[in-house]
C-alpha cells in the first residue's frame, strides 16, 4: 500500500481544510508539473483490472461514489488521496492508471499512476498475488517517458519529469500478506531484518527513480496496520493490535532515516508524510474527525474485502465510516490523508 499525510486543523467538519488557492500558488511558483504514483492498493486507480489476479475491484459497490457511480478499479467508494492531491494542485481531478486501455496522450501531461494493488517493496510480495511489482512499475515508467517524448518532444518531456512529484506508497502487503502469511520471508528473516531488507529494496528503487529523472520524492509512511478491521478480527483484539502497530512504527523510523541519507546524496528534494499518528488518532477518536464508525468497513457486514464485496449493500452514510471495506479507507478518510500530504508538500517547498 506507500508517500503522503492534518491533525489539529481537522476537527469534525474539517473547518480549516487546506487552502487550495495557496496550494496552487505554491505549485505554480515551483513549476510542479504533475504527480507520478508508485505503490499498492492505496494508490492503484485500476492497473490491476486486466491482470489475472484476485487483487482487483472493478465491480460495484467499489466506485459507488466515483463520477457516474462507476467502478474503476480503485479500492474505495470514490477517489483516492492521490486523485485529491492532483486536483488540489490544479492538474486533474483523477490520476489515471497507466494500463488503462483508454489512456490518452493528453493525460500523460497531468500525472499517471503505475501502482498495483497487492504490491510491495519486496518483489516477492507482488509475485504472490500475480500483480505488478515495483520493478515492473519502474519499467512502465520508462515506457511512459518514451511515449511522452514522442508526444511533446524530448526536451519538454524531460522538463515535465524533472518538475514532477514522485509519490511512493506501499509496504503493508509486505508485512501482512508476505511475512505474516507466507512462510518464505519469515523463515529467512527476523521481523527486524526483514524491515532492513525492505529498506534496502526501497533505497535501490529510489536510486533508480533518480536515474530516470526524479528530483522530488514524496514517501508515505506505513499506516498502523494493526488497526485494520480485518486484522483486528483475525488477531482477536477489540482495539488495534499493538504488536503489528509497533512493526509499522519501527519501519517508519527506518524510512525516515533512509530519506535523510538519500536526499543530500542524490540531490532529491524529498518529504515524508506521516499517516501513522493521524490514522491511529482517527481510529481511536473517530468523532473528532467527523466519523462514527472506525472498527468495521461500510460494505456488507464490515468484514468483507475485494472479491467478497461483489454486489453487497453498503452503509447509508459512507462519509461517517473510516474504512470502506475491511481493509481499505473511504474517500472521506482519503480526504484527510490528502490534506496532510499537501501540508507536507507545502512545508517542503516553503
Short mmCIF file of C-alpha atoms in Angstrom, two decimals:
data_model
loop_
_atom_site.label_atom_id
_atom_site.label_comp_id
_atom_site.label_asym_id
_atom_site.label_seq_id
_atom_site.Cartn_x
_atom_site.Cartn_y
_atom_site.Cartn_z
CA UNK A 1 0.00 0.00 0.00
CA UNK A 2 3.32 3.98 0.19
CA UNK A 3 4.37 8.91 0.33
CA UNK A 4 1.79 11.30 1.90
CA UNK A 5 -0.01 12.97 5.02
CA UNK A 6 -3.80 17.08 9.40
CA UNK A 7 -4.29 16.67 12.75
CA UNK A 8 -5.08 19.83 14.71
CA UNK A 9 -6.71 21.51 11.74
CA UNK A 10 -9.15 18.69 11.11
CA UNK A 11 -11.85 18.91 13.72
CA UNK A 12 -15.09 17.11 12.91
CA UNK A 13 -16.06 19.04 9.79
CA UNK A 14 -12.51 19.90 8.72
CA UNK A 15 -13.33 23.58 9.24
CA UNK A 16 -9.76 24.64 8.46
CA UNK A 17 -9.15 22.45 5.44
CA UNK A 18 -6.18 23.06 3.18
CA UNK A 19 -6.23 26.35 1.26
CA UNK A 20 -6.40 25.22 -2.36
CA UNK A 21 -5.54 28.70 -3.67
CA UNK A 22 -2.28 28.67 -1.70
CA UNK A 23 -1.55 25.11 -2.84
CA UNK A 24 -1.91 26.12 -6.48
CA UNK A 25 0.21 29.23 -5.99
CA UNK A 26 2.92 27.04 -4.47
CA UNK A 27 2.65 24.57 -7.36
CA UNK A 28 2.92 27.36 -9.94
CA UNK A 29 5.85 29.03 -8.15
CA UNK A 30 7.77 25.73 -8.09
CA UNK A 31 6.66 24.59 -11.56
CA UNK A 32 5.11 21.38 -10.17
CA UNK A 33 4.18 19.67 -13.42
CA UNK A 34 2.35 16.53 -12.34
CA UNK A 35 2.17 13.59 -9.94
CA UNK A 36 3.76 10.19 -10.63
CA UNK A 37 2.42 7.44 -8.38
CA UNK A 38 4.01 4.12 -7.44
CA UNK A 39 2.61 1.76 -4.85
CA UNK A 40 -0.13 -0.65 -3.83
CA UNK A 41 -3.95 -0.63 -3.48
CA UNK A 42 -3.84 2.62 -1.51
CA UNK A 43 -3.00 4.42 -4.76
CA UNK A 44 -3.99 1.99 -7.55
CA UNK A 45 -6.67 3.56 -9.80
CA UNK A 46 -7.22 0.39 -11.84
CA UNK A 47 -3.92 -1.00 -13.12
CA UNK A 48 -4.95 -4.46 -11.90
CA UNK A 49 -8.21 -4.55 -13.84
CA UNK A 50 -6.94 -6.72 -16.68
CA UNK A 51 -4.49 -8.85 -14.71
CA UNK A 52 -5.15 -12.49 -13.83
CA UNK A 53 -5.37 -11.79 -10.12
CA UNK A 54 -7.93 -11.64 -7.33
CA UNK A 55 -6.45 -8.29 -6.29
CA UNK A 56 -8.86 -6.16 -8.30
CA UNK A 57 -12.11 -4.34 -7.63
CA UNK A 58 -13.54 -3.29 -10.99
CA UNK A 59 -17.10 -4.02 -9.81
CA UNK A 60 -19.73 -2.46 -7.57
CA UNK A 61 -20.02 -1.41 -4.81
CA UNK A 62 -16.44 -0.13 -5.38
CA UNK A 63 -16.76 3.21 -7.15
CA UNK A 64 -20.25 3.80 -5.78
CA UNK A 65 -19.40 7.46 -5.11
CA UNK A 66 -17.00 7.94 -8.04
CA UNK A 67 -18.04 10.07 -11.01
CA UNK A 68 -21.10 8.40 -12.54
CA UNK A 69 -21.16 5.85 -9.71
CA UNK A 70 -18.93 3.53 -11.70
CA UNK A 71 -16.21 1.12 -10.57
CA UNK A 72 -12.77 1.98 -11.98
CA UNK A 73 -10.56 -0.42 -10.06
CA UNK A 74 -9.97 1.99 -7.18
CA UNK A 75 -10.10 0.16 -3.85
CA UNK A 76 -12.60 2.60 -2.32
CA UNK A 77 -16.01 4.16 -2.86
CA UNK A 78 -14.77 7.30 -4.62
CA UNK A 79 -11.48 9.00 -5.25
CA UNK A 80 -8.10 8.16 -3.75
CA UNK A 81 -5.82 10.54 -1.86
CA UNK A 82 -3.63 10.85 -4.96
CA UNK A 83 -6.64 11.96 -7.06
CA UNK A 84 -7.47 14.58 -4.45
CA UNK A 85 -3.86 15.79 -4.28
CA UNK A 86 -3.66 16.18 -8.06
CA UNK A 87 -6.99 18.03 -8.02
CA UNK A 88 -5.77 20.44 -5.33
CA UNK A 89 -2.60 21.08 -7.36
CA UNK A 90 -4.83 22.05 -10.27
CA UNK A 91 -3.69 19.36 -12.69
CA UNK A 92 -6.52 16.83 -12.98
CA UNK A 93 -9.47 15.58 -10.93
CA UNK A 94 -8.28 11.98 -11.24
CA UNK A 95 -4.92 10.28 -11.74
CA UNK A 96 -5.36 7.69 -14.48
CA UNK A 97 -3.99 4.16 -14.45
CA UNK A 98 -1.06 3.69 -16.81
CA UNK A 99 -2.55 0.40 -18.06
CA UNK A 100 -5.94 1.96 -18.81
CA UNK A 101 -6.54 1.00 -22.47
CA UNK A 102 -8.25 4.36 -23.00
CA UNK A 103 -5.33 6.44 -21.70
CA UNK A 104 -4.86 9.46 -23.99
CA UNK A 105 -1.70 11.39 -24.84
CA UNK A 106 -3.21 14.47 -23.22
CA UNK A 107 -3.49 12.61 -19.90
CA UNK A 108 0.24 11.88 -19.94
CA UNK A 109 0.93 15.51 -19.04
CA UNK A 110 -1.04 15.67 -15.79
CA UNK A 111 0.16 12.63 -13.86
CA UNK A 112 -0.02 8.86 -14.01
CA UNK A 113 -0.30 6.02 -11.51
CA UNK A 114 1.73 2.86 -12.04
CA UNK A 115 0.58 1.43 -8.69
CA UNK A 116 -0.79 -2.07 -8.31
CA UNK A 117 -2.96 -3.43 -5.51
CA UNK A 118 -1.14 -6.22 -3.66
CA UNK A 119 2.35 -4.93 -4.50
CA UNK A 120 5.18 -4.03 -2.13
CA UNK A 121 8.85 -3.08 -1.80
CA UNK A 122 9.65 -6.80 -1.87
CA UNK A 123 9.10 -8.12 -5.41
CA UNK A 124 8.07 -11.48 -3.94
CA UNK A 125 5.02 -9.76 -2.44
CA UNK A 126 3.75 -8.89 -5.93
CA UNK A 127 4.59 -12.34 -7.28
CA UNK A 128 2.42 -13.99 -4.61
CA UNK A 129 -0.67 -12.20 -5.94
CA UNK A 130 0.36 -12.02 -9.60
CA UNK A 131 0.32 -8.22 -9.60
CA UNK A 132 2.75 -5.53 -10.77
CA UNK A 133 5.99 -5.45 -8.81
CA UNK A 134 7.78 -2.18 -8.09
CA UNK A 135 10.45 -3.25 -10.59
CA UNK A 136 7.77 -3.60 -13.26
CA UNK A 137 6.20 -0.29 -12.25
CA UNK A 138 9.56 1.35 -12.92
CA UNK A 139 9.75 -0.41 -16.27
CA UNK A 140 6.33 1.00 -17.14
CA UNK A 141 7.56 4.46 -16.14
CA UNK A 142 10.43 4.18 -18.63
CA UNK A 143 7.87 3.17 -21.25
CA UNK A 144 5.75 6.19 -20.28
CA UNK A 145 8.74 8.53 -20.69
CA UNK A 146 9.30 7.32 -24.24
CA UNK A 147 5.61 7.83 -25.10
CA UNK A 148 5.65 11.30 -23.51
CA UNK A 149 8.75 12.26 -25.52
CA UNK A 150 7.04 11.20 -28.73
CA UNK A 151 4.06 13.36 -27.81
CA UNK A 152 5.73 16.60 -26.65
CA UNK A 153 9.36 16.24 -27.68
CA UNK A 154 12.34 15.01 -25.68
CA UNK A 155 13.26 18.35 -24.06
CA UNK A 156 9.71 19.16 -22.89
CA UNK A 157 9.25 15.59 -21.64
CA UNK A 158 12.41 15.87 -19.57
CA UNK A 159 11.17 19.15 -18.03
CA UNK A 160 7.83 17.57 -17.10
CA UNK A 161 9.54 14.61 -15.41
CA UNK A 162 12.08 16.76 -13.57
CA UNK A 163 9.34 19.03 -12.20
CA UNK A 164 7.00 16.19 -11.30
CA UNK A 165 6.43 14.89 -7.78
CA UNK A 166 7.08 11.16 -7.42
CA UNK A 167 4.92 9.56 -4.76
CA UNK A 168 5.73 6.20 -3.22
CA UNK A 169 3.04 4.50 -1.09
CA UNK A 170 3.33 0.83 -0.13
CA UNK A 171 4.62 -1.61 2.47
CA UNK A 172 1.56 -3.04 4.20
CA UNK A 173 1.34 -6.06 1.89
CA UNK A 174 5.00 -6.88 2.54
CA UNK A 175 4.15 -7.50 6.17
CA UNK A 176 0.53 -8.65 6.23
CA UNK A 177 0.42 -10.74 3.09
CA UNK A 178 4.02 -11.78 2.70
CA UNK A 179 5.85 -12.01 6.02
CA UNK A 180 2.99 -12.99 8.33
CA UNK A 181 1.05 -15.26 5.97
CA UNK A 182 3.54 -16.77 3.55
CA UNK A 183 6.38 -18.76 5.14
CA UNK A 184 9.30 -17.83 2.86
CA UNK A 185 10.44 -14.49 4.29
CA UNK A 186 9.60 -15.39 7.88
CA UNK A 187 11.96 -18.36 7.60
CA UNK A 188 14.71 -16.18 6.13
CA UNK A 189 14.46 -13.11 8.37
CA UNK A 190 13.50 -11.91 11.81
CA UNK A 191 10.98 -9.07 11.55
CA UNK A 192 13.74 -6.53 12.22
CA UNK A 193 15.96 -7.99 9.49
CA UNK A 194 13.04 -8.14 7.08
CA UNK A 195 12.47 -4.43 7.66
CA UNK A 196 16.13 -3.84 6.78
CA UNK A 197 15.67 -5.98 3.66
CA UNK A 198 12.72 -3.81 2.60
CA UNK A 199 14.65 -0.60 3.31
CA UNK A 200 17.46 -1.91 1.07
CA UNK A 201 14.98 -2.61 -1.72
CA UNK A 202 13.42 0.80 -1.22
CA UNK A 203 16.81 2.52 -1.47
CA UNK A 204 17.53 0.67 -4.71
CA UNK A 205 14.24 1.79 -6.27
CA UNK A 206 14.65 5.39 -5.18
CA UNK A 207 18.10 5.44 -6.80
CA UNK A 208 16.59 4.01 -9.99
CA UNK A 209 13.85 6.65 -9.93
CA UNK A 210 16.55 9.30 -9.55
CA UNK A 211 18.40 7.85 -12.54
CA UNK A 212 15.16 8.20 -14.53
CA UNK A 213 14.83 11.87 -13.64
CA UNK A 214 13.07 12.01 -10.26
CA UNK A 215 14.11 15.10 -8.28
CA UNK A 216 11.09 15.49 -5.98
CA UNK A 217 10.10 12.48 -3.92
CA UNK A 218 7.19 12.04 -1.52
CA UNK A 219 7.17 8.91 0.62
CA UNK A 220 4.04 7.92 2.53
CA UNK A 221 4.83 6.18 5.80
CA UNK A 222 3.23 2.97 6.97
CA UNK A 223 -0.27 3.09 8.40
CA UNK A 224 -0.91 1.45 11.81
CA UNK A 225 -1.98 -1.78 10.11
CA UNK A 226 -2.86 -3.34 13.44
CA UNK A 227 -6.00 -1.13 13.30
CA UNK A 228 -7.30 -2.60 10.02
CA UNK A 229 -10.75 -4.12 10.76
CA UNK A 230 -9.87 -7.49 9.21
CA UNK A 231 -6.64 -7.72 11.21
CA UNK A 232 -8.41 -6.85 14.46
CA UNK A 233 -10.80 -9.75 13.92
CA UNK A 234 -8.09 -12.20 12.87
CA UNK A 235 -5.91 -11.22 15.83
CA UNK A 236 -8.86 -11.32 18.24
CA UNK A 237 -8.40 -7.79 19.56
CA UNK A 238 -11.14 -5.33 20.44
CA UNK A 239 -8.85 -2.40 19.70
CA UNK A 240 -5.81 -2.06 17.45
CA UNK A 241 -3.16 -4.78 17.59
CA UNK A 242 -0.15 -3.26 19.35
CA UNK A 243 2.36 -5.84 18.02
CA UNK A 244 1.56 -5.08 14.38
CA UNK A 245 1.40 -1.35 15.02
CA UNK A 246 4.84 -1.40 16.60
CA UNK A 247 6.20 -3.08 13.45
CA UNK A 248 4.74 -0.26 11.33
CA UNK A 249 6.09 2.42 13.65
CA UNK A 250 9.59 0.90 13.68
CA UNK A 251 9.58 0.61 9.91
CA UNK A 252 8.59 4.28 9.59
CA UNK A 253 11.62 5.24 11.69
CA UNK A 254 13.84 3.37 9.24
CA UNK A 255 12.17 5.05 6.25
CA UNK A 256 12.82 8.49 7.74
CA UNK A 257 16.46 7.57 8.35
CA UNK A 258 16.86 6.35 4.76
CA UNK A 259 15.35 9.52 3.32
CA UNK A 260 17.63 11.68 5.45
CA UNK A 261 20.63 9.91 3.89
CA UNK A 262 19.42 9.68 0.30
CA UNK A 263 18.15 13.25 -0.03
CA UNK A 264 21.55 15.00 0.18
CA UNK A 265 23.39 12.15 -1.53
CA UNK A 266 21.19 12.12 -4.63
CA UNK A 267 20.17 15.75 -4.62
CA UNK A 268 16.49 14.87 -4.30
CA UNK A 269 14.06 17.20 -2.56
CA UNK A 270 12.09 14.71 -0.53
CA UNK A 271 9.37 14.82 2.06
CA UNK A 272 7.83 12.23 4.33
CA UNK A 273 4.12 12.06 5.06
CA UNK A 274 3.39 10.56 8.45
CA UNK A 275 -0.01 8.92 8.28
CA UNK A 276 0.62 6.66 11.28
CA UNK A 277 -0.32 9.13 14.02
CA UNK A 278 -3.15 10.63 12.00
CA UNK A 279 -4.85 7.29 11.28
CA UNK A 280 -4.30 5.98 14.81
CA UNK A 281 -5.90 9.11 16.25
CA UNK A 282 -8.79 8.88 13.79
CA UNK A 283 -9.48 5.23 14.66
CA UNK A 284 -9.28 5.92 18.39
CA UNK A 285 -11.21 9.21 18.25
CA UNK A 286 -13.44 8.98 15.15
CA UNK A 287 -15.93 11.67 16.22
CA UNK A 288 -13.12 14.20 16.43
CA UNK A 289 -12.77 13.83 12.65
CA UNK A 290 -16.48 13.59 11.82
CA UNK A 291 -16.74 9.79 11.75
CA UNK A 292 -18.98 7.45 13.75
CA UNK A 293 -17.52 4.05 12.77
CA UNK A 294 -13.86 3.04 12.75
CA UNK A 295 -13.93 -0.64 13.70
CA UNK A 296 -15.50 -2.11 10.55
CA UNK A 297 -15.98 -1.36 6.89
CA UNK A 298 -19.02 0.19 5.21
CA UNK A 299 -19.61 -2.73 2.82
CA UNK A 300 -21.70 -5.73 3.84
CA UNK A 301 -21.09 -6.88 7.41
CA UNK A 302 -17.99 -4.70 7.51
CA UNK A 303 -15.57 -7.63 7.36
CA UNK A 304 -15.56 -8.35 3.63
CA UNK A 305 -12.97 -7.05 1.18
CA UNK A 306 -12.30 -7.18 -2.56
CA UNK A 307 -13.96 -10.20 -4.28
CA UNK A 308 -16.21 -10.98 -1.30
CA UNK A 309 -17.71 -7.47 -1.55
CA UNK A 310 -19.15 -8.02 -5.02
CA UNK A 311 -22.79 -6.91 -5.15
CA UNK A 312 -23.09 -6.34 -1.39
CA UNK A 313 -25.12 -3.47 0.10
CA UNK A 314 -23.31 -0.58 1.81
CA UNK A 315 -23.86 1.61 4.83
CA UNK A 316 -26.25 4.52 4.32
CA UNK A 317 -23.79 7.31 5.14
CA UNK A 318 -20.37 6.47 3.69
CA UNK A 319 -18.85 9.72 4.92
CA UNK A 320 -19.22 8.54 8.53
CA UNK A 321 -17.02 5.47 8.05
CA UNK A 322 -13.22 5.44 8.24
CA UNK A 323 -12.98 2.15 6.32
CA UNK A 324 -14.76 1.32 3.09
CA UNK A 325 -14.19 -2.44 3.21
CA UNK A 326 -12.41 -4.48 5.88
CA UNK A 327 -9.00 -3.24 4.65
CA UNK A 328 -9.26 -0.02 2.65
CA UNK A 329 -10.29 3.53 3.54
CA UNK A 330 -13.30 5.53 2.39
CA UNK A 331 -12.92 8.59 0.19
CA UNK A 332 -13.71 10.71 3.26
CA UNK A 333 -10.66 9.30 5.06
CA UNK A 334 -8.56 9.78 1.94
CA UNK A 335 -9.56 13.47 2.01
CA UNK A 336 -7.97 13.79 5.44
CA UNK A 337 -4.86 11.91 4.32
CA UNK A 338 -4.56 14.04 1.16
CA UNK A 339 -4.75 17.23 3.21
CA UNK A 340 -1.88 16.05 5.40
CA UNK A 341 0.13 15.16 2.30
CA UNK A 342 -0.46 18.61 0.85
CA UNK A 343 0.67 20.23 4.10
CA UNK A 344 3.89 18.20 3.90
CA UNK A 345 4.33 19.33 0.30
CA UNK A 346 3.71 22.97 1.18
CA UNK A 347 6.23 22.80 4.02
CA UNK A 348 8.87 21.24 1.77
CA UNK A 349 8.57 23.96 -0.86
CA UNK A 350 8.25 26.83 1.65
#
